[in-house]
Amino acid sequence: MRLIIMGPPGAGKGTQARFIAEHFKIPAISTGDIFRANVSEGTELGIEAKRYMDAGEYVPDEVTNLMVRNRIDDADAVSGFLLDGYPRTLAQVEELDGMIKFTGHRLDAVVCLTVDQDEIVSRLLQRAQVEGRADDTEDVIRRRQQVYLEQTAPLIEVYKARGIVHEIDGLGEVDEVTQRIFTALDVVPES
Ligand code: AMP
């Protein structure tokens, strides 16, 4: 299974990614999490990424692509993976296509979470308090939403043209949303 979960910042991608990945026994690969781990470890990659993350901008494609290429080469991702937060630009879509094609596989599905913009801002401000993320101030949140709309939302059309997008209403209780995703992906509940 090779999956992508997409949606605007604060749509609940990370939470849902964990449930989906657990079900399919594949790693959930979050580029944001990998960047944050590098920032806290003070690596060269972390120092470079932080400048962009703190401003709500995207880390350059070359840096991000290389990082994902290395990660999906890891042994645990050989039989599949769920990407959370990647691809985010058209250049990343092309790069990912190349990576998957090279291994002789295909992208199975794109789960796209939809949520109301105002709901998102309040969710993100709440998360900022809980997790203390430097990129969750109101100005940066708004910038991240704008960058998402400009650079990432158009990718949905690209994947829709391939017939692999499942649009899921991201509002509601976490397990309700998970159930919607599983229904869309034809997951039969375990009895
Ligand atoms: P996230 O946790 O997915 O919201 O990502 C946090 C931040 O990491 C983003 O606002 C970007 O600065 C950076 N980032 C994560 N994924 C990508 C990506 N695919 N391309 C560029 N920047 C990214």
Tab-separated table of C-alpha atoms and ligand atoms in Angstrom:
chain	number	residue	atom	x	y	z
A	1	MET	CA	0.000	0.000	0.000
A	2	ARG	CA	1.404	3.403	-0.994
A	3	LEU	CA	-0.756	6.210	0.271
A	4	ILE	CA	-0.748	9.966	0.724
A	5	ILE	CA	-2.780	11.960	3.208
A	6	MET	CA	-3.395	15.581	2.248
A	7	GLY	CA	-5.302	18.533	3.592
A	8	PRO	CA	-4.737	22.047	4.888
A	9	PRO	CA	-2.627	22.647	8.027
A	10	GLY	CA	-4.639	21.592	11.062
A	11	ALA	CA	-6.971	19.225	9.190
A	12	GLY	CA	-5.916	16.361	11.454
A	13	LYS	CA	-3.600	14.594	8.989
A	14	GLY	CA	-1.078	13.470	11.586
A	15	THR	CA	-3.686	11.910	13.865
A	16	GLN	CA	-5.438	10.063	11.046
A	17	ALA	CA	-2.128	9.044	9.470
A	18	ARG	CA	-1.243	7.082	12.595
A	19	PHE	CA	-4.484	5.062	12.480
A	20	ILE	CA	-4.240	4.339	8.756
A	21	ALA	CA	-0.584	3.338	8.987
A	22	GLU	CA	-1.273	1.074	11.940
A	23	HIS	CA	-4.076	-0.654	10.066
A	24	PHE	CA	-1.999	-1.331	6.961
A	25	LYS	CA	1.173	-2.039	8.971
A	26	ILE	CA	3.155	0.543	7.060
A	27	PRO	CA	5.149	3.506	8.399
A	28	ALA	CA	3.500	6.933	8.518
A	29	ILE	CA	6.153	9.258	7.173
A	30	SER	CA	5.614	12.874	8.162
A	31	THR	CA	8.039	15.331	6.566
A	32	GLY	CA	7.063	17.914	9.200
A	33	ASP	CA	7.975	15.456	11.987
A	34	ILE	CA	11.308	14.621	10.355
A	35	PHE	CA	12.107	18.320	10.014
A	36	ARG	CA	11.120	18.962	13.636
A	37	ALA	CA	13.281	16.065	14.858
A	38	ASN	CA	16.220	17.548	12.940
A	39	VAL	CA	15.542	20.977	14.398
A	40	SER	CA	15.604	19.619	17.953
A	41	GLU	CA	18.765	17.629	17.274
A	42	GLY	CA	20.377	20.741	15.793
A	43	THR	CA	21.478	18.964	12.582
A	44	GLU	CA	22.526	20.903	9.477
A	45	LEU	CA	19.204	19.944	7.849
A	46	GLY	CA	17.344	21.164	10.935
A	47	ILE	CA	19.136	24.508	10.955
A	48	GLU	CA	18.304	25.054	7.281
A	49	ALA	CA	14.669	23.890	7.607
A	50	LYS	CA	13.937	25.985	10.708
A	51	ARG	CA	14.291	29.295	8.846
A	52	TYR	CA	11.458	28.298	6.526
A	53	MET	CA	9.288	26.529	9.078
A	54	ASP	CA	9.275	29.450	11.515
A	55	ALA	CA	8.052	31.718	8.721
A	56	GLY	CA	5.368	29.285	7.536
A	57	GLU	CA	7.148	28.815	4.192
A	58	TYR	CA	8.035	25.548	2.488
A	59	VAL	CA	11.499	24.076	2.816
A	60	PRO	CA	13.084	24.020	-0.697
A	61	ASP	CA	12.123	21.054	-2.885
A	62	GLU	CA	15.688	19.742	-3.324
A	63	VAL	CA	16.140	19.454	0.440
A	64	THR	CA	12.725	17.888	1.038
A	65	ASN	CA	12.898	15.486	-1.906
A	66	LEU	CA	16.271	14.117	-0.879
A	67	MET	CA	15.062	13.593	2.667
A	68	VAL	CA	11.970	11.645	1.505
A	69	ARG	CA	14.013	9.609	-0.988
A	70	ASN	CA	16.316	8.507	1.836
A	71	ARG	CA	13.440	7.745	4.169
A	72	ILE	CA	11.448	5.580	1.778
A	73	ASP	CA	14.591	3.620	0.987
A	74	ASP	CA	14.584	2.407	4.596
A	75	ALA	CA	13.758	-1.266	5.111
A	76	ASP	CA	10.449	-0.625	6.913
A	77	ALA	CA	9.053	1.249	3.886
A	78	VAL	CA	9.817	-1.414	1.288
A	79	SER	CA	6.314	-2.905	1.318
A	80	GLY	CA	4.537	0.438	1.529
A	81	PHE	CA	4.179	3.760	3.296
A	82	LEU	CA	1.793	6.555	4.083
A	83	LEU	CA	3.111	10.026	3.355
A	84	ASP	CA	1.831	12.831	5.568
A	85	GLY	CA	2.754	16.337	4.394
A	86	TYR	CA	4.454	15.253	1.178
A	87	PRO	CA	4.174	16.032	-1.692
A	88	ARG	CA	3.296	19.695	-1.256
A	89	THR	CA	4.437	21.133	-4.600
A	90	LEU	CA	4.146	20.033	-8.218
A	91	ALA	CA	7.890	19.417	-8.323
A	92	GLN	CA	7.506	17.063	-5.343
A	93	VAL	CA	4.680	15.193	-7.121
A	94	GLU	CA	6.982	14.544	-10.067
A	95	GLU	CA	9.805	13.491	-7.812
A	96	LEU	CA	7.584	11.077	-5.902
A	97	ASP	CA	6.239	9.607	-9.155
A	98	GLY	CA	9.825	8.889	-10.147
A	99	MET	CA	10.672	7.306	-6.793
A	100	ILE	CA	7.631	5.000	-6.854
A	101	LYS	CA	8.017	4.082	-10.525
A	102	PHE	CA	11.649	3.202	-9.929
A	103	THR	CA	10.587	0.521	-7.455
A	104	GLY	CA	7.992	-0.868	-9.900
A	105	HIS	CA	5.015	0.105	-7.740
A	106	ARG	CA	2.181	2.587	-7.998
A	107	LEU	CA	0.475	5.112	-5.767
A	108	ASP	CA	-2.719	3.452	-4.518
A	109	ALA	CA	-4.734	6.303	-3.021
A	110	VAL	CA	-4.720	9.908	-1.867
A	111	VAL	CA	-6.836	10.651	1.195
A	112	CYS	CA	-7.791	14.293	1.180
A	113	LEU	CA	-9.199	15.753	4.402
A	114	THR	CA	-11.489	18.762	3.989
A	115	VAL	CA	-12.190	21.214	6.830
A	116	ASP	CA	-13.522	24.698	7.360
A	117	GLN	CA	-10.830	27.441	7.506
A	118	ASP	CA	-12.094	29.067	10.732
A	119	GLU	CA	-12.267	25.714	12.464
A	120	ILE	CA	-8.659	25.138	11.462
A	121	VAL	CA	-7.356	28.365	12.953
A	122	SER	CA	-8.907	27.586	16.312
A	123	ARG	CA	-7.604	23.989	16.208
A	124	LEU	CA	-4.098	25.195	15.425
A	125	LEU	CA	-4.103	27.833	18.146
A	126	GLN	CA	-5.170	25.116	20.578
A	127	ARG	CA	-2.377	22.829	19.351
A	128	ALA	CA	0.125	25.672	19.761
A	129	GLN	CA	-0.705	25.748	23.457
A	130	VAL	CA	-0.457	21.990	23.892
A	131	GLU	CA	2.651	21.324	21.781
A	132	GLY	CA	4.361	24.705	21.877
A	133	ARG	CA	5.061	24.700	18.141
A	134	ALA	CA	6.921	27.831	16.978
A	135	ASP	CA	4.975	27.823	13.704
A	136	ASP	CA	1.550	27.956	15.363
A	137	THR	CA	1.208	31.700	15.982
A	138	GLU	CA	-1.815	33.271	14.286
A	139	ASP	CA	0.267	35.140	11.650
A	140	VAL	CA	2.256	32.059	10.749
A	141	ILE	CA	-0.898	29.910	10.661
A	142	ARG	CA	-2.468	32.315	8.175
A	143	ARG	CA	0.693	32.320	6.077
A	144	ARG	CA	0.776	28.505	6.091
A	145	GLN	CA	-2.844	28.413	4.943
A	146	GLN	CA	-2.071	30.822	2.125
A	147	VAL	CA	0.980	28.816	1.029
A	148	TYR	CA	-1.160	25.656	1.136
A	149	LEU	CA	-3.849	27.203	-1.051
A	150	GLU	CA	-1.333	28.539	-3.553
A	151	GLN	CA	1.074	25.636	-3.795
A	152	THR	CA	-0.540	22.469	-2.471
A	153	ALA	CA	-4.301	22.623	-3.093
A	154	PRO	CA	-3.720	22.454	-6.889
A	155	LEU	CA	-2.118	19.013	-6.432
A	156	ILE	CA	-5.512	17.558	-5.563
A	157	GLU	CA	-6.632	18.143	-9.152
A	158	VAL	CA	-3.536	16.377	-10.448
A	159	TYR	CA	-4.325	13.281	-8.403
A	160	LYS	CA	-8.070	13.551	-9.149
A	161	ALA	CA	-7.243	13.296	-12.834
A	162	ARG	CA	-5.666	9.919	-11.995
A	163	GLY	CA	-8.847	8.823	-10.209
A	164	ILE	CA	-7.182	8.011	-6.877
A	165	VAL	CA	-8.482	10.801	-4.600
A	166	HIS	CA	-10.836	10.106	-1.679
A	167	GLU	CA	-12.199	13.363	-0.290
A	168	ILE	CA	-13.123	12.943	3.357
A	169	ASP	CA	-14.947	15.361	5.633
A	170	GLY	CA	-12.383	16.043	8.373
A	171	LEU	CA	-14.850	17.607	10.823
A	172	GLY	CA	-16.193	15.587	13.728
A	173	GLU	CA	-14.815	13.173	16.295
A	174	VAL	CA	-11.452	11.603	15.507
A	175	ASP	CA	-12.863	8.059	15.274
A	176	GLU	CA	-15.744	9.213	13.053
A	177	VAL	CA	-13.239	10.655	10.613
A	178	THR	CA	-11.130	7.468	10.781
A	179	GLN	CA	-14.235	5.431	9.987
A	180	ARG	CA	-14.999	7.609	6.959
A	181	ILE	CA	-11.452	7.067	5.705
A	182	PHE	CA	-11.616	3.301	6.223
A	183	THR	CA	-14.971	3.124	4.434
A	184	ALA	CA	-13.529	5.057	1.489
A	185	LEU	CA	-10.499	2.768	1.374
A	186	ASP	CA	-12.763	-0.323	1.564
A	187	VAL	CA	-11.353	-1.470	4.851
A	188	VAL	CA	-13.496	-4.233	6.320
A	189	PRO	CA	-13.894	-3.811	10.098
A	190	GLU	CA	-12.254	-6.546	12.184
A	191	SER	CA	-14.777	-8.658	14.067
B	1	AMP	P1	3.675	19.978	8.946
B	1	AMP	O1	3.981	19.423	10.285
B	1	AMP	O2	3.407	18.918	7.919
B	1	AMP	O3	2.610	21.033	8.970
B	1	AMP	O4	5.014	20.697	8.436
B	1	AMP	C1	5.593	21.770	9.166
B	1	AMP	C2	6.501	22.592	8.262
B	1	AMP	O5	7.555	21.761	7.746
B	1	AMP	C3	5.838	23.176	7.019
B	1	AMP	O6	5.155	24.382	7.295
B	1	AMP	C4	7.054	23.392	6.125
B	1	AMP	O7	7.824	24.508	6.529
B	1	AMP	C5	7.868	22.154	6.413
B	1	AMP	N1	7.478	21.053	5.495
B	1	AMP	C6	6.890	19.874	5.831
B	1	AMP	N2	6.668	19.123	4.743
B	1	AMP	C7	7.145	19.832	3.691
B	1	AMP	C8	7.199	19.598	2.291
B	1	AMP	N3	6.690	18.478	1.750
B	1	AMP	N4	7.760	20.554	1.510
B	1	AMP	C9	8.269	21.676	2.041
B	1	AMP	N5	8.229	21.969	3.340
B	1	AMP	C10	7.673	21.059	4.166
